[in-house]
Structures are given as C-alpha cells and as structure tokens.
Coordinates of N, CA and C and ligand atoms in Angstrom, one line a residue:
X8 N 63.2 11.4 154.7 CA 63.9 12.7 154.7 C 64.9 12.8 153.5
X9 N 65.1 14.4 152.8 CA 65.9 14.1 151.5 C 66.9 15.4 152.0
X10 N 68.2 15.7 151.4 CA 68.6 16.6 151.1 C 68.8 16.9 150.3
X11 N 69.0 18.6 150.1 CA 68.9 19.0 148.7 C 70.0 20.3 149.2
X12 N 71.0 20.5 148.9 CA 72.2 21.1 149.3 C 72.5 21.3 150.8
X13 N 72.0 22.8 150.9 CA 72.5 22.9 152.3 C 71.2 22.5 153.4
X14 N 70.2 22.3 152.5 CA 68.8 22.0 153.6 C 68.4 20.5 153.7
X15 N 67.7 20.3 154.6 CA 66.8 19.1 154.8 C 65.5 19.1 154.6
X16 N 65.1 18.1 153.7 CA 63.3 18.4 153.7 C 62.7 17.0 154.4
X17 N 61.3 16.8 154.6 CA 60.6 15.9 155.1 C 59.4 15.8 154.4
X18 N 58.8 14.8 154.3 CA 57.4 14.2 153.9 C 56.7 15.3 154.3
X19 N 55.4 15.6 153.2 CA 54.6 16.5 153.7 C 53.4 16.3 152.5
X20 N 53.4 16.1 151.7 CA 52.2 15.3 150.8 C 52.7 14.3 150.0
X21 N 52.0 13.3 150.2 CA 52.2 11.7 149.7 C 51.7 12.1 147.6
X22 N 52.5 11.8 147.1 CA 52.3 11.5 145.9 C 50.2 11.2 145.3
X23 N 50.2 10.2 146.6 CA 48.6 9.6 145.9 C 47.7 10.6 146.3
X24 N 48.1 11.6 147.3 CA 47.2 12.6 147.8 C 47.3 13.6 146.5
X25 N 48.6 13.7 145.9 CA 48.5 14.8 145.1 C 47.7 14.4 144.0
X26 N 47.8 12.8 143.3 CA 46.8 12.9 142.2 C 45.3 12.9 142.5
X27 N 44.8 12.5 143.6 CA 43.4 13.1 143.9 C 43.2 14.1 143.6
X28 N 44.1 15.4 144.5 CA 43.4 16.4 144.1 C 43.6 17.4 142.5
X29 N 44.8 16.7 141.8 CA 44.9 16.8 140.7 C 43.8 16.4 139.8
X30 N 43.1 15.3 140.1 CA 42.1 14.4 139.5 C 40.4 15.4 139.5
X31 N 40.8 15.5 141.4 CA 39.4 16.2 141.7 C 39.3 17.8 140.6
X32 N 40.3 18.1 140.9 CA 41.0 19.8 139.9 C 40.5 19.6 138.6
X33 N 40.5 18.6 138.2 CA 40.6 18.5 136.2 C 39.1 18.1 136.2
X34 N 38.3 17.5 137.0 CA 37.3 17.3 137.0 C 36.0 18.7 136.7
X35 N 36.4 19.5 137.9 CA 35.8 20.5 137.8 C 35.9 21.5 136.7
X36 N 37.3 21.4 135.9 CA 37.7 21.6 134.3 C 36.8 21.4 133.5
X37 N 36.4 20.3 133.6 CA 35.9 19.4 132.8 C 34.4 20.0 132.6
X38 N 34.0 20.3 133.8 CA 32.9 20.6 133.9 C 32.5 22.6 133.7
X39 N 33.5 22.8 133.4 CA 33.6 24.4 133.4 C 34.0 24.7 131.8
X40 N 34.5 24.3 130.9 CA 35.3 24.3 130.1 C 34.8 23.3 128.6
X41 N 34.0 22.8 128.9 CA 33.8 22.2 127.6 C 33.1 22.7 126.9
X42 N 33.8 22.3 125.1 CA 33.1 23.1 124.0 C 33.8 24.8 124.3
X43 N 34.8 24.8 125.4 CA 35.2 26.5 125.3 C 36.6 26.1 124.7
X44 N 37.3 25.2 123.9 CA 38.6 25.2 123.4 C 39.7 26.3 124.1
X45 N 39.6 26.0 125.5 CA 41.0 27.3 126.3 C 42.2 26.9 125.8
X46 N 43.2 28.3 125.9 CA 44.7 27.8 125.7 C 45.1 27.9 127.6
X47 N 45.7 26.3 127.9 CA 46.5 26.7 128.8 C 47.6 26.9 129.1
X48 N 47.8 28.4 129.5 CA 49.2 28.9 129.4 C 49.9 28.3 130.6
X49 N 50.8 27.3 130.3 CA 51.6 26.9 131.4 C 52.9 27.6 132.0
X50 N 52.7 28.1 133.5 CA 54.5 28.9 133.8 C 55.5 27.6 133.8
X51 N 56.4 28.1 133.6 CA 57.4 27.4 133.7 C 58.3 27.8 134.7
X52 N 59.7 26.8 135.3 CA 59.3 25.7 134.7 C 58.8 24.6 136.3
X53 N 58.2 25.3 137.1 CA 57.7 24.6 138.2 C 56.5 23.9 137.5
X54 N 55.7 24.5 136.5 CA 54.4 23.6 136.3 C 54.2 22.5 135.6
X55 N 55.3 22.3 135.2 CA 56.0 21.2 133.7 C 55.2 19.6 134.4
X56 N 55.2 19.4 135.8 CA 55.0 18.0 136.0 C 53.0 18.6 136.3
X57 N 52.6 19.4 137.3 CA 51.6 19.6 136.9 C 50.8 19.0 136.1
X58 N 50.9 19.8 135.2 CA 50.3 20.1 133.6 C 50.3 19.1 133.1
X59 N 51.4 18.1 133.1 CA 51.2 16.7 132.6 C 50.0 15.8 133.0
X60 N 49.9 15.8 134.1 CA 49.1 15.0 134.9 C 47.4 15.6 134.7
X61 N 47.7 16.8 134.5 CA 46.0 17.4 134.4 C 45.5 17.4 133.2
X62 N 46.2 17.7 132.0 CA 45.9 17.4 131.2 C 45.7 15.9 130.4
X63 N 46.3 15.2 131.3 CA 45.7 13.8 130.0 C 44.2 13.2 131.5
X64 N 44.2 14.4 132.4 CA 42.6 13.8 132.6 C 41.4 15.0 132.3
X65 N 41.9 16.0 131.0 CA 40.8 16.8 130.7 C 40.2 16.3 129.8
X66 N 38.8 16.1 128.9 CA 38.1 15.5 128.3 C 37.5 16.5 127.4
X67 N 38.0 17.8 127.3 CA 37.4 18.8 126.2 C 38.8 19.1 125.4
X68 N 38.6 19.7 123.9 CA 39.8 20.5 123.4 C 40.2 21.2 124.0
X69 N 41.5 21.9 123.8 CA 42.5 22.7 124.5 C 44.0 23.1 123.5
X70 N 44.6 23.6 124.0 CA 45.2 24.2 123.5 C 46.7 24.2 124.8
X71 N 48.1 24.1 125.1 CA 48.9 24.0 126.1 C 49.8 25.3 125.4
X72 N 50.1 26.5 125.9 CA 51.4 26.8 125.9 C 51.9 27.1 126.9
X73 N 53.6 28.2 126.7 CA 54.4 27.8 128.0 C 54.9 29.2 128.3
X74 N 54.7 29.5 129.5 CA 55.7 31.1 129.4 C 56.6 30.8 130.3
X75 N 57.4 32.1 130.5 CA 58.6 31.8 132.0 C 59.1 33.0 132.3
X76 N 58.3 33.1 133.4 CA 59.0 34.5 134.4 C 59.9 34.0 135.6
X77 N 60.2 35.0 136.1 CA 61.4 35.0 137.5 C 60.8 35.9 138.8
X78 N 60.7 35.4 139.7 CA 60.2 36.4 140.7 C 61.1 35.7 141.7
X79 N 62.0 34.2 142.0 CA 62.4 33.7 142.7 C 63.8 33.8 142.9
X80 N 64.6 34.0 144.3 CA 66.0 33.6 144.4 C 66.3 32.8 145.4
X81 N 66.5 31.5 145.2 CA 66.9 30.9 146.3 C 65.0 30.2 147.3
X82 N 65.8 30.7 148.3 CA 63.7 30.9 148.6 C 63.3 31.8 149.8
X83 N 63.5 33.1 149.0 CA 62.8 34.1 149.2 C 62.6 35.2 147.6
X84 N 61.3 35.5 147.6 CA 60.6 35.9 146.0 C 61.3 37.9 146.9
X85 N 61.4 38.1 145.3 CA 62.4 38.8 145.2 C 61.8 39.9 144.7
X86 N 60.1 39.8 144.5 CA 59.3 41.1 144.4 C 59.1 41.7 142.9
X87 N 60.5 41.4 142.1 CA 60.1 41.7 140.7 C 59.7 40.8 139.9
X88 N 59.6 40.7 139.1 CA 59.1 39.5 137.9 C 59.7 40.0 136.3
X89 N 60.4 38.9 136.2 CA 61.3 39.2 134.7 C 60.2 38.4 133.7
X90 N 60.0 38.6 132.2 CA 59.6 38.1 131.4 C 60.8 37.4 130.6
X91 N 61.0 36.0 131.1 CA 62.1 35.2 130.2 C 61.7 34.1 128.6
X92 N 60.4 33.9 128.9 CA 60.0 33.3 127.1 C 58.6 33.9 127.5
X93 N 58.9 34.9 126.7 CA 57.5 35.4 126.0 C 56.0 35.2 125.6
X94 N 54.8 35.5 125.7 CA 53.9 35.4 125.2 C 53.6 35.8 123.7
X95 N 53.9 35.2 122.8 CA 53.7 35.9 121.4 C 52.6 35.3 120.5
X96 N 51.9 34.3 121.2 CA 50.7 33.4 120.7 C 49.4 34.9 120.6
X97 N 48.6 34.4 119.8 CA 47.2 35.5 119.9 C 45.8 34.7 120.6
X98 N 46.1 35.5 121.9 CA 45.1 35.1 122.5 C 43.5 36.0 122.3
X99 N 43.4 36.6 121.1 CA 42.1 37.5 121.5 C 41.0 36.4 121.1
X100 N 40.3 37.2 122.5 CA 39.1 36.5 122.4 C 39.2 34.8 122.9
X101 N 40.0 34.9 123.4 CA 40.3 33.5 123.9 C 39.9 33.0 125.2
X102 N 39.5 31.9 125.8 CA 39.7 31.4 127.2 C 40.7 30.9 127.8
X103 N 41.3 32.1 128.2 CA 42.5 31.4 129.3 C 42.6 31.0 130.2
X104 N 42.9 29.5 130.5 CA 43.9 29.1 131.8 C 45.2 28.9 132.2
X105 N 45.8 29.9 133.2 CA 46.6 29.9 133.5 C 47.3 29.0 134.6
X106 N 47.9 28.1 133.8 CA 48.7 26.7 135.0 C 49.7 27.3 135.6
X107 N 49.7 27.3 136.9 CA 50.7 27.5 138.2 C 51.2 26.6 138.6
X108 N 52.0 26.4 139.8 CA 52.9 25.2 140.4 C 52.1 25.6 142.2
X109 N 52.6 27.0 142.1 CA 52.5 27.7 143.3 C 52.2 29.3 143.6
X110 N 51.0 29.4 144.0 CA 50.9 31.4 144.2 C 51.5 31.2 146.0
X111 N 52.0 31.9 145.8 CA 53.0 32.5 147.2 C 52.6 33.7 147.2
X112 N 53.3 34.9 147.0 CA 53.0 36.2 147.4 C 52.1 36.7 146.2
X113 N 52.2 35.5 145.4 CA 50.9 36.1 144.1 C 51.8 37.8 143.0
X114 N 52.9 38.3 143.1 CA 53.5 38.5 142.3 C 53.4 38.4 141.4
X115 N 53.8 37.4 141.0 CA 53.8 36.5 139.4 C 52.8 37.0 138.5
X116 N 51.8 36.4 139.1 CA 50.0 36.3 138.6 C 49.8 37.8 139.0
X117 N 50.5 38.3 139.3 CA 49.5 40.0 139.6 C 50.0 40.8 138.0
X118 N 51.1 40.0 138.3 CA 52.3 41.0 136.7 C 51.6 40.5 135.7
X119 N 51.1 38.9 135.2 CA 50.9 38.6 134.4 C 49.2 38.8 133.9
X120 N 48.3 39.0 134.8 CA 46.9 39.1 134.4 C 46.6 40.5 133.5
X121 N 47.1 41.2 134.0 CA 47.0 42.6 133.2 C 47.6 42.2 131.6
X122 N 48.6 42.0 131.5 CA 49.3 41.6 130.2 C 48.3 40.7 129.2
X123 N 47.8 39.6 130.0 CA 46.5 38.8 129.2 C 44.9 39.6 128.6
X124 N 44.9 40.4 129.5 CA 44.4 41.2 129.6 C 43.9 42.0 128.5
X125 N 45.1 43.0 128.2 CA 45.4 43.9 127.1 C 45.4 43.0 125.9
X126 N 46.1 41.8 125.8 CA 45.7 41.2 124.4 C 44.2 40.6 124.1
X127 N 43.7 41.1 124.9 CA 42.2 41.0 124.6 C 41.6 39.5 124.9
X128 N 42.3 38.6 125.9 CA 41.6 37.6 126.4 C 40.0 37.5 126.7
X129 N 39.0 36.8 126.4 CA 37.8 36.5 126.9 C 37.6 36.7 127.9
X130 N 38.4 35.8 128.5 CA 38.0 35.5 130.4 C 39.6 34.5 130.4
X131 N 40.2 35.0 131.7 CA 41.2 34.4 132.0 C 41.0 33.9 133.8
X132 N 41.1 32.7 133.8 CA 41.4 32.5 135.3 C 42.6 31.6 136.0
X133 N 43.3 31.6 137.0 CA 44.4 30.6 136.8 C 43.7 29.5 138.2
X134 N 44.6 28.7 137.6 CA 44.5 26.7 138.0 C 45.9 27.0 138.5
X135 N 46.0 26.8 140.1 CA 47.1 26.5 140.4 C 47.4 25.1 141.4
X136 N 48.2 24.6 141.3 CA 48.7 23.5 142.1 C 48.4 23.8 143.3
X137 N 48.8 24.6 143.6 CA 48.7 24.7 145.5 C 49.4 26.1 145.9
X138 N 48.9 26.7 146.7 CA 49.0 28.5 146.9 C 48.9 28.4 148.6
X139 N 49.5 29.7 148.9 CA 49.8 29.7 150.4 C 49.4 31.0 150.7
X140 N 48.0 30.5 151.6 CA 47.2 32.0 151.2 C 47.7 33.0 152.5
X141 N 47.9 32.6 153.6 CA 49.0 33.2 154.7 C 50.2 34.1 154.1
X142 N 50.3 34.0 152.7 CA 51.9 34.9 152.1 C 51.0 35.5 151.2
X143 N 49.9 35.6 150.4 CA 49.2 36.5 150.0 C 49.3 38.0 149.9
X144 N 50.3 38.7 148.9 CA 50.3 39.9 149.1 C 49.6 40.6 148.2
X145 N 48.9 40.2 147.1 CA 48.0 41.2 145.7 C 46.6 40.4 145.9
X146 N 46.2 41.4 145.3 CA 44.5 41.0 145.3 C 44.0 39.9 144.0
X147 N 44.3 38.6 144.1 CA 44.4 37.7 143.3 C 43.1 37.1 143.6
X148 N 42.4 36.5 142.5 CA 41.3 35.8 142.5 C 41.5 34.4 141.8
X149 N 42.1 33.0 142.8 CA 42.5 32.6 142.1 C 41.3 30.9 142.1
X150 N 40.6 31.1 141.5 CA 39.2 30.1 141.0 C 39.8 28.6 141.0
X151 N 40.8 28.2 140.7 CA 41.0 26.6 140.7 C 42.5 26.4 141.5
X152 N 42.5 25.9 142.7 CA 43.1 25.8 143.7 C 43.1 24.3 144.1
X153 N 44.4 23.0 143.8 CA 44.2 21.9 144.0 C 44.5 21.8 145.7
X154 N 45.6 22.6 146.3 CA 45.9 22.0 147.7 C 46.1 24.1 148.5
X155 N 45.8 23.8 149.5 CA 46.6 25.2 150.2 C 47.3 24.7 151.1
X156 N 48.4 25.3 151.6 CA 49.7 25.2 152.5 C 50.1 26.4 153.3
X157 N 50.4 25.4 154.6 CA 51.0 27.1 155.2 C 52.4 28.0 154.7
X158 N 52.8 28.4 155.1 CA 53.3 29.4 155.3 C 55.4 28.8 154.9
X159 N 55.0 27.1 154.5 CA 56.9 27.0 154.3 C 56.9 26.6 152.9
X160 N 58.2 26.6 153.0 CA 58.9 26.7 152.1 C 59.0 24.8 151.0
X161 N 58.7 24.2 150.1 CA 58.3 23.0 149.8 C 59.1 22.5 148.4
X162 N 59.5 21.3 148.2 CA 60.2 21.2 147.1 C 59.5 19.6 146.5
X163 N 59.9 19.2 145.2 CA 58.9 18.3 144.7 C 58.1 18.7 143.8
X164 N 57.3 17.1 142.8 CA 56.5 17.7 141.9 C 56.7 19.1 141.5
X165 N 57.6 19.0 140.4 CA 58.2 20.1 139.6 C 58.3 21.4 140.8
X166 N 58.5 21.6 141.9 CA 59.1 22.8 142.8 C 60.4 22.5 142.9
X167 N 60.8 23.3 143.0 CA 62.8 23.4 142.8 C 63.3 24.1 144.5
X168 N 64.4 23.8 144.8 CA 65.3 24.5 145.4 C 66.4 24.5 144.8
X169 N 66.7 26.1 144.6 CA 68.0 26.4 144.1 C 68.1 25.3 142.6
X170 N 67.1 24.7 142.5 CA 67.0 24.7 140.8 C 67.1 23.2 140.8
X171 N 67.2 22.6 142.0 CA 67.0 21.1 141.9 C 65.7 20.4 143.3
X172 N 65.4 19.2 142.9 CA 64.6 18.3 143.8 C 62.8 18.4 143.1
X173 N 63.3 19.3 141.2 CA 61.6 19.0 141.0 C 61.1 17.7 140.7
X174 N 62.4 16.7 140.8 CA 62.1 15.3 139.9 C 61.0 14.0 141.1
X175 N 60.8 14.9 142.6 CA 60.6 14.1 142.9 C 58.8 14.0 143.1
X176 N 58.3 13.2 143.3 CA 57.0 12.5 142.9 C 56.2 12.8 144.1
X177 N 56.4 13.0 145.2 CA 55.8 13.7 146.3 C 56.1 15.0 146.5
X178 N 55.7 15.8 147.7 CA 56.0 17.3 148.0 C 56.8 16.8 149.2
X179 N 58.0 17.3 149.6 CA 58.5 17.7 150.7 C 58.8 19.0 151.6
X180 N 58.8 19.5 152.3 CA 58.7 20.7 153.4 C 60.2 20.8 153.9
X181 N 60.9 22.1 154.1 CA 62.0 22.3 154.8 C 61.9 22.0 156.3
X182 N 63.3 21.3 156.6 CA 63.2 21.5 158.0 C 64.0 22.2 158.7
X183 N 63.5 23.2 159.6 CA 64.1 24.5 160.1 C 64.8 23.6 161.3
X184 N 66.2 22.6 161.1 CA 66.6 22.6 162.3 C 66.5 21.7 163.0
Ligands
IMP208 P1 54.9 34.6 143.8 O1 55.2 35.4 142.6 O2 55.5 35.2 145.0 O3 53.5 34.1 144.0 O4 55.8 33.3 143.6 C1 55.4 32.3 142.8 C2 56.6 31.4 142.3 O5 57.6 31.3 143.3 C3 56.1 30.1 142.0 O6 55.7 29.9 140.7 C4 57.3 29.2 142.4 O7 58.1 29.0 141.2 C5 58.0 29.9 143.4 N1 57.7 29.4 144.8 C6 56.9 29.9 145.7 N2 56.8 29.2 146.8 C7 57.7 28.2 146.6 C8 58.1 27.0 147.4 O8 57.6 26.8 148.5 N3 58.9 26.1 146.8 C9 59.4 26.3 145.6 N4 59.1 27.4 144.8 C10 58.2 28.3 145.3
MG209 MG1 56.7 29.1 139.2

C-alpha cells in the first residue's frame, strides 16, 4: 500500500505484468510498421515511462516526438483540452503513432485526431498503455491497446496524482475507504 497525499492506493498490476504486455504491444508494431518509418507522437507527460520501454523493443525506423495537452484536474477530466507544447513538426504524408498513458473519456484523442488530420497525416492510429472502456465518451478507434481497466482511478508507471507517484514501477488503484 502507498500514499500519495490525501489518498491510499494498492497493488493492482505487478510491474512484470506490465512489461509483457508492453513487449506483446511492440511486437505487433513490429509487425505492422516496418519499412513505414512512423513518427511517434508521444503525450506527455504520463507517456514519458511508456514510450521508453516500447521503443527500445521496436525493430523498425521511427521517429519520437512529444506534445502536451491538459484535460485533467486532480482526478476528474475536466472536459476541455488545452494545447500546452505544440505540434510544429511536418507530419504530411506521414505515419502516425500516437503514444498514450491512458484513454479514459477519450477527450484528449478526440481533440487531437482531427488536428493530425488537417496536417495531412497518411494514416494515424494511437498505441495506448491502457484505456478504460466503461468511461468511454467519443467515438475513438483505438487499434493498439496494451491493458484495459475498469472504471478507477490508478497511479504509477508515469500516471500521476495531483502531479506525483509517476515514478513508481508498477500500477496502483485508489482505495475508496
Ligand atoms: P481523457 O481525455 O479523458 O481520455 O483523459 C486522458 C488523460 O487523463 C490521460 O492521458 C491521463 O493523463 C489522465 N488520466 C485518465 N485516467 C487516469 C488515471 O486513472 N490516473 C491518472 N491519470 C489519468
Ligand atoms: Mg496523459
């Protein structure tokens, strides 16, 4: 059990579980993706530990950059989405993958696919860590999906509460109590 200000969290995925399915995830990369040189656009800054790990098991060229929106306060998503570091790279005609941490209400990714969009991307799909398809509010199609989760709230492997607890190496779950 950890605390992280006013809350308690508990075990809820073991670190070795996570690089499986990080492993199994890069694999099917691997197999989707070669010879296509993608840039992956990484969010920030939940996907920073991600992205480390998936990338040194991709085996084709690639390309990493980083953007950073806000759709979060605390933990409950807040419906808007700020653009805080920009997209100014030229993606035309490009293969995008978009690295996630976490689709929750899918916000984020609804604001940002149109945008990739308009700069004339190839084909864009996003790779996310783990999504909670129970809080699913936009019509998201999201192709590379390492873990799904119900419905709580989780800190770990670059997830934050209130802006701390990404440092730690497994996933933990709030406890209501
Ligand atoms: P969405 O826009 O509602 O899909 O929210 C996505 C963003 O909210 C993610 O990129 C995370 O940064 C954050 N988020 C969603 N669920 C959690 C959680 O359980 N723990 C920590 N951050 C979360
Ligand atoms: Mg995020």
């Amino acid at each position: 059990m950890i605390t992280i200000k006013d809350k308690q969290f508990e075990p809820f995925i073991h670190h070795e579980q996570i690089a499986e399915r990080v492993a199994a995830l890069a694999q099917r990369l691997n197999a989707d993706y070669t010879g296509r040189n993608p840039i992956l656009i990484t969010i920030l800054n939940g996907a920073f530990m991600f992205v480390a790990d998936l990338v040194r098991q991709l085996n084709f060229d690639h390309e990493i950059q980083f953007a950073k929106f806000s759709s979060y306060d605390g933990m409950d998503t807040t419906g808007t989405v700020k653009e805080l570091i920009g997209l100014s790279i030229d993606i035309k005609d490009r293969d995008i993958i978009i690295v996630e941490d976490i689709i929750d209400t899918g916000t984020t990714m609804y604001h940002l696919l149109p945008r990739l969009k308009e700069k004339g991307a190839k084909s864009i799909e996003i790779a996310s860590l783990l999504m909670k398809p129970g809080k699913l509010r936009m019509p998201l199609h999201v192709k590379y999906c390492a873990m799904e989760i119900p419905n709580e709230f989780i800190v770990g492997y670059g997830l934050d509460y209130d802006g701390v607890g990404r440092n730690y190496k497994s996933i933990y779950v709030v406890k209501e109590n």
